[in-house]
Amino acid sequence: MEEEEAAKQQQLLNMGFSQDLVSQALEATAGDSTLKATEWILSHSQNPSSPPPLSSPFQPKINHFFAKPTPTPPLKTQSKNTHLREEENIMAPQKRLKVHPLRQPQKKHNHKPPLYERMRPRTINEVVGQDHLLANNSLLRSAMQCKLIPSFVLWGPPGTGKTSIARAILDSGSSGCDLMYRFVSLSAVTAGVKDIRDVVEESKKLKLKSNKRTILFVDEVHRFNKSQQDSFLPVIEDGSVVFVGATTENPSFHLITPLLSRCRVLNLSPLQPQHVCMLIRRAADDLERGVVQSLSNVGCGVIRIELSDEVVEFLGSNCDGDARVALNALENAAVTAAARVGDSGGSEENDITRSVVLMVTLDDAKEALQCKHLAYDRAGDEHYNLISALHKSMRGSDANAAIYWLARMLEGGEEPLYIARRLVRFASEDVGLADPSAITQAIACYQACHFLGMPECDVNLSQCVAYLALAPKSIAVYRALGAARKVIKESVGHNEGVPLHLRNAPTKLMKDFGYGKDYIYPPDNPSSTQTYLPPSLHGYKFLHWPDTAGALDANRRTDRC
């Protein structure tokens, strides 16, 4: 009984009545029910002399607290305690909802693809700078006209149009190839074996169902391993898939030979400055896809972009033939110019309705590009191309060209110790006996690079490059080593043993077998003659080096194929 009265008292207190009023109500109604006690409190609260019935200014309606829930058949697993908890939940006062002030609706930003992606050529005729591949009588043009696309690999530097050419092949307006082919694009960076398998299976089904072939474009194909490249071979053979790959790396080193034998390798050239300038002006003039769309979320209402010839030429000549770099710089320069216009004054409401012709300045372009872009890959083709150019320039005694190629490598971020190691090799291979101190100069340069590092060691490298380029050249040692190796590899049967008189004889047994017999000690007998080659090679000359200084020039070379 005491627990029941305590529960009723707590319910009334939860409704907001004071402790004194609750005690009086329960005593007056003999504690029959909470409902009677509540009615007693409400009826006596009409008397002005009575104390205020509530301790809170908020008076909930009584029906809200005693509303009967819809009766539901009790479950067998329910207990009395469960029904008590439900009743307590019904009687408990509900929390007031927090009312937030009205917020202004936020402006939704329509995020668009980057400028270089929006300006990607839609037709093969919009591709610039690759006339050697897209001329009227070229392989691709002829294949599109005959609607018979071969498998091929596009190899070239970044931003030269590999992906654009692959996607523009199915342009219905110029070729109609889309009626006979479907285009599927994969990236070797994100695609796996399952993605390749799915495309291959779909291609086979489509070939059987509608005789429609699939052009499978694989970007960065050099990133696929050997087994992944092998998976393309069967479907290329049966004609279900036309394979089109794109790579910045030399296919000879990164693609398997069976795949190369089934594809034609097409080499793309770096874009010339005039080609990049053409693309920049196209992006500035195009109101549907160009730079204007990049600024659609800016509040200054840009309706047109104006570029001076100075800005266009600066971007075109400082991107190193990469159209993607140039378009990215153009987009960033336009954003910088738009921000400057937005900060020039005026309220936000006026800026939204204002129409602006945006002028991109040379300073905006320089700020966007930061520094000249250099196409260089420390582990790729350009790395080997430049070191080859440096080596051949020194061999040709052209110090100016050698220093230029050295600077290209250093500006591209080449490791200076790698260059120094190549100079040590050059000092023996190409200078050799013509200037024996060259190897000393090269080793000193390597040590200086090791001690100083970049950027201080650049002068040490330049000094050594100039010294080796101007030094007299001789490949006599290089040729002698090659000739000796050739004789060893081409010997019939096996190479002859060391003659007995040249062998060391540290034990009596070895002396008994004739080791060291008849050997003449040259310091004691400088005029004596003895042979040092095996009997079959007596009189054979590997090193052709003149005995007199006058004959030195006849043996010097400036180039070796």
PDB file of N, CA, C and O in Angstrom, residues 122-176:
ATOM      1  N   ARG A 122      35.021  16.511 -78.763  1.00  0.00           N
ATOM      2  CA  ARG A 122      33.874  15.607 -78.952  1.00  0.00           C
ATOM      3  C   ARG A 122      33.954  14.869 -80.273  1.00  0.00           C
ATOM      4  O   ARG A 122      33.312  13.840 -80.448  1.00  0.00           O
ATOM      5  N   THR A 123      34.676  15.396 -81.227  1.00  0.00           N
ATOM      6  CA  THR A 123      34.848  14.745 -82.520  1.00  0.00           C
ATOM      7  C   THR A 123      36.333  14.643 -82.835  1.00  0.00           C
ATOM      8  O   THR A 123      37.168  15.352 -82.249  1.00  0.00           O
ATOM      9  N   ILE A 124      36.648  13.788 -83.760  1.00  0.00           N
ATOM     10  CA  ILE A 124      38.043  13.593 -84.137  1.00  0.00           C
ATOM     11  C   ILE A 124      38.608  14.840 -84.799  1.00  0.00           C
ATOM     12  O   ILE A 124      39.823  15.080 -84.800  1.00  0.00           O
ATOM     13  N   ASN A 125      37.723  15.676 -85.389  1.00  0.00           N
ATOM     14  CA  ASN A 125      38.172  16.896 -86.060  1.00  0.00           C
ATOM     15  C   ASN A 125      38.579  17.982 -85.069  1.00  0.00           C
ATOM     16  O   ASN A 125      39.252  18.948 -85.461  1.00  0.00           O
ATOM     17  N   GLU A 126      38.174  17.865 -83.794  1.00  0.00           N
ATOM     18  CA  GLU A 126      38.536  18.865 -82.802  1.00  0.00           C
ATOM     19  C   GLU A 126      39.892  18.585 -82.163  1.00  0.00           C
ATOM     20  O   GLU A 126      40.406  19.418 -81.420  1.00  0.00           O
ATOM     21  N   VAL A 127      40.466  17.426 -82.406  1.00  0.00           N
ATOM     22  CA  VAL A 127      41.782  17.087 -81.863  1.00  0.00           C
ATOM     23  C   VAL A 127      42.837  17.879 -82.622  1.00  0.00           C
ATOM     24  O   VAL A 127      42.839  17.926 -83.854  1.00  0.00           O
ATOM     25  N   VAL A 128      43.751  18.503 -81.901  1.00  0.00           N
ATOM     26  CA  VAL A 128      44.786  19.325 -82.528  1.00  0.00           C
ATOM     27  C   VAL A 128      46.157  18.748 -82.207  1.00  0.00           C
ATOM     28  O   VAL A 128      46.351  18.048 -81.212  1.00  0.00           O
ATOM     29  N   GLY A 129      47.110  19.052 -83.086  1.00  0.00           N
ATOM     30  CA  GLY A 129      48.508  18.727 -82.829  1.00  0.00           C
ATOM     31  C   GLY A 129      48.932  17.319 -83.167  1.00  0.00           C
ATOM     32  O   GLY A 129      50.099  16.972 -82.950  1.00  0.00           O
ATOM     33  N   GLN A 130      48.030  16.490 -83.683  1.00  0.00           N
ATOM     34  CA  GLN A 130      48.378  15.098 -84.013  1.00  0.00           C
ATOM     35  C   GLN A 130      48.012  14.804 -85.467  1.00  0.00           C
ATOM     36  O   GLN A 130      47.399  13.790 -85.786  1.00  0.00           O
ATOM     37  N   ASP A 131      48.418  15.697 -86.337  1.00  0.00           N
ATOM     38  CA  ASP A 131      48.066  15.547 -87.765  1.00  0.00           C
ATOM     39  C   ASP A 131      48.692  14.303 -88.374  1.00  0.00           C
ATOM     40  O   ASP A 131      48.152  13.736 -89.332  1.00  0.00           O
ATOM     41  N   HIS A 132      49.819  13.870 -87.859  1.00  0.00           N
ATOM     42  CA  HIS A 132      50.467  12.681 -88.429  1.00  0.00           C
ATOM     43  C   HIS A 132      49.643  11.419 -88.172  1.00  0.00           C
ATOM     44  O   HIS A 132      49.811  10.405 -88.855  1.00  0.00           O
ATOM     45  N   LEU A 133      48.713  11.474 -87.196  1.00  0.00           N
ATOM     46  CA  LEU A 133      47.850  10.325 -86.913  1.00  0.00           C
ATOM     47  C   LEU A 133      46.449  10.493 -87.482  1.00  0.00           C
ATOM     48  O   LEU A 133      45.756   9.497 -87.686  1.00  0.00           O
ATOM     49  N   LEU A 134      46.031  11.732 -87.721  1.00  0.00           N
ATOM     50  CA  LEU A 134      44.636  11.989 -88.084  1.00  0.00           C
ATOM     51  C   LEU A 134      44.483  12.613 -89.463  1.00  0.00           C
ATOM     52  O   LEU A 134      43.441  13.204 -89.762  1.00  0.00           O
ATOM     53  N   ALA A 135      45.514  12.518 -90.293  1.00  0.00           N
ATOM     54  CA  ALA A 135      45.399  13.044 -91.653  1.00  0.00           C
ATOM     55  C   ALA A 135      44.386  12.219 -92.454  1.00  0.00           C
ATOM     56  O   ALA A 135      43.932  11.154 -92.025  1.00  0.00           O
ATOM     57  N   ASN A 136      44.046  12.709 -93.634  1.00  0.00           N
ATOM     58  CA  ASN A 136      42.991  12.056 -94.428  1.00  0.00           C
ATOM     59  C   ASN A 136      43.329  10.615 -94.783  1.00  0.00           C
ATOM     60  O   ASN A 136      42.461   9.750 -94.804  1.00  0.00           O
ATOM     61  N   ASN A 137      44.574  10.344 -95.072  1.00  0.00           N
ATOM     62  CA  ASN A 137      44.957   8.987 -95.477  1.00  0.00           C
ATOM     63  C   ASN A 137      45.622   8.205 -94.344  1.00  0.00           C
ATOM     64  O   ASN A 137      46.281   7.195 -94.595  1.00  0.00           O
ATOM     65  N   SER A 138      45.437   8.663 -93.118  1.00  0.00           N
ATOM     66  CA  SER A 138      46.071   7.987 -91.986  1.00  0.00           C
ATOM     67  C   SER A 138      45.327   6.707 -91.638  1.00  0.00           C
ATOM     68  O   SER A 138      44.207   6.445 -92.111  1.00  0.00           O
ATOM     69  N   LEU A 139      45.953   5.910 -90.765  1.00  0.00           N
ATOM     70  CA  LEU A 139      45.363   4.634 -90.357  1.00  0.00           C
ATOM     71  C   LEU A 139      44.022   4.829 -89.666  1.00  0.00           C
ATOM     72  O   LEU A 139      43.039   4.153 -89.990  1.00  0.00           O
ATOM     73  N   LEU A 140      43.949   5.765 -88.736  1.00  0.00           N
ATOM     74  CA  LEU A 140      42.705   5.955 -87.984  1.00  0.00           C
ATOM     75  C   LEU A 140      41.590   6.502 -88.861  1.00  0.00           C
ATOM     76  O   LEU A 140      40.438   6.065 -88.759  1.00  0.00           O
ATOM     77  N   ARG A 141      41.906   7.478 -89.703  1.00  0.00           N
ATOM     78  CA  ARG A 141      40.875   8.036 -90.593  1.00  0.00           C
ATOM     79  C   ARG A 141      40.323   6.967 -91.529  1.00  0.00           C
ATOM     80  O   ARG A 141      39.106   6.841 -91.712  1.00  0.00           O
ATOM     81  N   SER A 142      41.230   6.192 -92.097  1.00  0.00           N
ATOM     82  CA  SER A 142      40.784   5.142 -93.027  1.00  0.00           C
ATOM     83  C   SER A 142      39.951   4.091 -92.303  1.00  0.00           C
ATOM     84  O   SER A 142      38.937   3.616 -92.820  1.00  0.00           O
ATOM     85  N   ALA A 143      40.356   3.731 -91.084  1.00  0.00           N
ATOM     86  CA  ALA A 143      39.604   2.739 -90.322  1.00  0.00           C
ATOM     87  C   ALA A 143      38.214   3.242 -89.970  1.00  0.00           C
ATOM     88  O   ALA A 143      37.236   2.489 -90.008  1.00  0.00           O
ATOM     89  N   MET A 144      38.093   4.528 -89.634  1.00  0.00           N
ATOM     90  CA  MET A 144      36.782   5.092 -89.305  1.00  0.00           C
ATOM     91  C   MET A 144      35.885   5.162 -90.534  1.00  0.00           C
ATOM     92  O   MET A 144      34.677   4.914 -90.449  1.00  0.00           O
ATOM     93  N   GLN A 145      36.459   5.482 -91.663  1.00  0.00           N
ATOM     94  CA  GLN A 145      35.656   5.533 -92.883  1.00  0.00           C
ATOM     95  C   GLN A 145      35.131   4.150 -93.268  1.00  0.00           C
ATOM     96  O   GLN A 145      33.992   4.012 -93.718  1.00  0.00           O
ATOM     97  N   CYS A 146      35.949   3.130 -93.066  1.00  0.00           N
ATOM     98  CA  CYS A 146      35.537   1.757 -93.392  1.00  0.00           C
ATOM     99  C   CYS A 146      34.793   1.089 -92.237  1.00  0.00           C
ATOM    100  O   CYS A 146      34.356  -0.059 -92.374  1.00  0.00           O
ATOM    101  N   LYS A 147      34.670   1.801 -91.103  1.00  0.00           N
ATOM    102  CA  LYS A 147      33.995   1.248 -89.917  1.00  0.00           C
ATOM    103  C   LYS A 147      34.625  -0.081 -89.491  1.00  0.00           C
ATOM    104  O   LYS A 147      33.951  -1.037 -89.137  1.00  0.00           O
ATOM    105  N   LEU A 148      35.960  -0.122 -89.557  1.00  0.00           N
ATOM    106  CA  LEU A 148      36.697  -1.316 -89.183  1.00  0.00           C
ATOM    107  C   LEU A 148      37.885  -0.872 -88.329  1.00  0.00           C
ATOM    108  O   LEU A 148      38.990  -0.667 -88.811  1.00  0.00           O
ATOM    109  N   ILE A 149      37.627  -0.713 -87.027  1.00  0.00           N
ATOM    110  CA  ILE A 149      38.628  -0.170 -86.113  1.00  0.00           C
ATOM    111  C   ILE A 149      39.589  -1.274 -85.680  1.00  0.00           C
ATOM    112  O   ILE A 149      39.151  -2.324 -85.205  1.00  0.00           O
ATOM    113  N   PRO A 150      40.902  -1.076 -85.831  1.00  0.00           N
ATOM    114  CA  PRO A 150      41.863  -2.093 -85.373  1.00  0.00           C
ATOM    115  C   PRO A 150      42.220  -1.868 -83.903  1.00  0.00           C
ATOM    116  O   PRO A 150      41.928  -0.823 -83.317  1.00  0.00           O
ATOM    117  N   SER A 151      42.864  -2.839 -83.312  1.00  0.00           N
ATOM    118  CA  SER A 151      43.393  -2.669 -81.958  1.00  0.00           C
ATOM    119  C   SER A 151      44.700  -1.885 -82.031  1.00  0.00           C
ATOM    120  O   SER A 151      45.545  -2.151 -82.888  1.00  0.00           O
ATOM    121  N   PHE A 152      44.856  -0.916 -81.149  1.00  0.00           N
ATOM    122  CA  PHE A 152      46.062  -0.103 -81.173  1.00  0.00           C
ATOM    123  C   PHE A 152      46.338   0.449 -79.774  1.00  0.00           C
ATOM    124  O   PHE A 152      45.473   0.440 -78.891  1.00  0.00           O
ATOM    125  N   VAL A 153      47.563   0.927 -79.603  1.00  0.00           N
ATOM    126  CA  VAL A 153      48.008   1.516 -78.340  1.00  0.00           C
ATOM    127  C   VAL A 153      48.482   2.935 -78.623  1.00  0.00           C
ATOM    128  O   VAL A 153      49.307   3.149 -79.521  1.00  0.00           O
ATOM    129  N   LEU A 154      47.956   3.893 -77.883  1.00  0.00           N
ATOM    130  CA  LEU A 154      48.353   5.290 -78.012  1.00  0.00           C
ATOM    131  C   LEU A 154      49.431   5.584 -76.978  1.00  0.00           C
ATOM    132  O   LEU A 154      49.201   5.458 -75.769  1.00  0.00           O
ATOM    133  N   TRP A 155      50.591   5.951 -77.472  1.00  0.00           N
ATOM    134  CA  TRP A 155      51.748   6.195 -76.598  1.00  0.00           C
ATOM    135  C   TRP A 155      52.193   7.639 -76.766  1.00  0.00           C
ATOM    136  O   TRP A 155      52.485   8.080 -77.886  1.00  0.00           O
ATOM    137  N   GLY A 156      52.231   8.379 -75.663  1.00  0.00           N
ATOM    138  CA  GLY A 156      52.653   9.768 -75.750  1.00  0.00           C
ATOM    139  C   GLY A 156      52.669  10.433 -74.397  1.00  0.00           C
ATOM    140  O   GLY A 156      52.191   9.887 -73.400  1.00  0.00           O
ATOM    141  N   PRO A 157      53.204  11.649 -74.323  1.00  0.00           N
ATOM    142  CA  PRO A 157      53.279  12.369 -73.046  1.00  0.00           C
ATOM    143  C   PRO A 157      51.887  12.723 -72.530  1.00  0.00           C
ATOM    144  O   PRO A 157      50.895  12.660 -73.272  1.00  0.00           O
ATOM    145  N   PRO A 158      51.769  13.092 -71.264  1.00  0.00           N
ATOM    146  CA  PRO A 158      50.464  13.489 -70.718  1.00  0.00           C
ATOM    147  C   PRO A 158      49.930  14.733 -71.420  1.00  0.00           C
ATOM    148  O   PRO A 158      50.690  15.607 -71.839  1.00  0.00           O
ATOM    149  N   GLY A 159      48.603  14.796 -71.519  1.00  0.00           N
ATOM    150  CA  GLY A 159      47.953  15.988 -72.044  1.00  0.00           C
ATOM    151  C   GLY A 159      48.108  16.207 -73.521  1.00  0.00           C
ATOM    152  O   GLY A 159      48.009  17.338 -74.005  1.00  0.00           O
ATOM    153  N   THR A 160      48.334  15.143 -74.296  1.00  0.00           N
ATOM    154  CA  THR A 160      48.505  15.292 -75.744  1.00  0.00           C
ATOM    155  C   THR A 160      47.316  14.770 -76.544  1.00  0.00           C
ATOM    156  O   THR A 160      47.321  14.881 -77.769  1.00  0.00           O
ATOM    157  N   GLY A 161      46.313  14.185 -75.878  1.00  0.00           N
ATOM    158  CA  GLY A 161      45.099  13.798 -76.591  1.00  0.00           C
ATOM    159  C   GLY A 161      44.866  12.312 -76.727  1.00  0.00           C
ATOM    160  O   GLY A 161      44.059  11.900 -77.564  1.00  0.00           O
ATOM    161  N   LYS A 162      45.501  11.486 -75.916  1.00  0.00           N
ATOM    162  CA  LYS A 162      45.314  10.037 -76.049  1.00  0.00           C
ATOM    163  C   LYS A 162      43.872   9.639 -75.745  1.00  0.00           C
ATOM    164  O   LYS A 162      43.231   8.946 -76.532  1.00  0.00           O
ATOM    165  N   THR A 163      43.366  10.058 -74.606  1.00  0.00           N
ATOM    166  CA  THR A 163      41.991   9.725 -74.228  1.00  0.00           C
ATOM    167  C   THR A 163      40.991  10.379 -75.166  1.00  0.00           C
ATOM    168  O   THR A 163      39.969   9.781 -75.526  1.00  0.00           O
ATOM    169  N   SER A 164      41.267  11.598 -75.601  1.00  0.00           N
ATOM    170  CA  SER A 164      40.351  12.307 -76.501  1.00  0.00           C
ATOM    171  C   SER A 164      40.210  11.584 -77.836  1.00  0.00           C
ATOM    172  O   SER A 164      39.106  11.455 -78.370  1.00  0.00           O
ATOM    173  N   ILE A 165      41.318  11.107 -78.375  1.00  0.00           N
ATOM    174  CA  ILE A 165      41.263  10.382 -79.650  1.00  0.00           C
ATOM    175  C   ILE A 165      40.462   9.098 -79.490  1.00  0.00           C
ATOM    176  O   ILE A 165      39.621   8.761 -80.333  1.00  0.00           O
ATOM    177  N   ALA A 166      40.706   8.376 -78.391  1.00  0.00           N
ATOM    178  CA  ALA A 166      40.000   7.113 -78.181  1.00  0.00           C
ATOM    179  C   ALA A 166      38.496   7.330 -78.070  1.00  0.00           C
ATOM    180  O   ALA A 166      37.699   6.578 -78.645  1.00  0.00           O
ATOM    181  N   ARG A 167      38.075   8.370 -77.348  1.00  0.00           N
ATOM    182  CA  ARG A 167      36.643   8.605 -77.161  1.00  0.00           C
ATOM    183  C   ARG A 167      35.978   9.187 -78.401  1.00  0.00           C
ATOM    184  O   ARG A 167      34.779   8.997 -78.614  1.00  0.00           O
ATOM    185  N   ALA A 168      36.747   9.926 -79.208  1.00  0.00           N
ATOM    186  CA  ALA A 168      36.155  10.574 -80.378  1.00  0.00           C
ATOM    187  C   ALA A 168      35.998   9.627 -81.566  1.00  0.00           C
ATOM    188  O   ALA A 168      35.393  10.008 -82.567  1.00  0.00           O
ATOM    189  N   ILE A 169      36.541   8.423 -81.458  1.00  0.00           N
ATOM    190  CA  ILE A 169      36.440   7.486 -82.588  1.00  0.00           C
ATOM    191  C   ILE A 169      34.987   7.162 -82.905  1.00  0.00           C
ATOM    192  O   ILE A 169      34.595   7.017 -84.070  1.00  0.00           O
ATOM    193  N   LEU A 170      34.134   7.044 -81.874  1.00  0.00           N
ATOM    194  CA  LEU A 170      32.741   6.656 -82.092  1.00  0.00           C
ATOM    195  C   LEU A 170      31.826   7.847 -82.327  1.00  0.00           C
ATOM    196  O   LEU A 170      30.624   7.737 -82.134  1.00  0.00           O
ATOM    197  N   ASP A 171      32.385   8.970 -82.731  1.00  0.00           N
ATOM    198  CA  ASP A 171      31.544  10.128 -83.034  1.00  0.00           C
ATOM    199  C   ASP A 171      30.614   9.800 -84.195  1.00  0.00           C
ATOM    200  O   ASP A 171      31.037   9.546 -85.317  1.00  0.00           O
ATOM    201  N   SER A 172      29.309   9.788 -83.919  1.00  0.00           N
ATOM    202  CA  SER A 172      28.338   9.371 -84.940  1.00  0.00           C
ATOM    203  C   SER A 172      28.241  10.368 -86.083  1.00  0.00           C
ATOM    204  O   SER A 172      27.883  10.017 -87.195  1.00  0.00           O
ATOM    205  N   GLY A 173      28.593  11.629 -85.787  1.00  0.00           N
ATOM    206  CA  GLY A 173      28.450  12.619 -86.838  1.00  0.00           C
ATOM    207  C   GLY A 173      29.479  12.490 -87.934  1.00  0.00           C
ATOM    208  O   GLY A 173      29.267  12.966 -89.036  1.00  0.00           O
ATOM    209  N   SER A 174      30.607  11.863 -87.653  1.00  0.00           N
ATOM    210  CA  SER A 174      31.667  11.819 -88.655  1.00  0.00           C
ATOM    211  C   SER A 174      31.944  10.423 -89.177  1.00  0.00           C
ATOM    212  O   SER A 174      32.491  10.275 -90.247  1.00  0.00           O
ATOM    213  N   SER A 175      31.590   9.400 -88.431  1.00  0.00           N
ATOM    214  CA  SER A 175      31.971   8.058 -88.877  1.00  0.00           C
ATOM    215  C   SER A 175      30.829   7.053 -88.862  1.00  0.00           C
ATOM    216  O   SER A 175      30.797   6.145 -89.671  1.00  0.00           O
ATOM    217  N   GLY A 176      29.907   7.201 -87.920  1.00  0.00           N
ATOM    218  CA  GLY A 176      28.845   6.211 -87.791  1.00  0.00           C
ATOM    219  C   GLY A 176      29.306   4.913 -87.177  1.00  0.00           C
ATOM    220  O   GLY A 176      28.607   3.902 -87.233  1.00  0.00           O
TER     221      GLY A 176
END
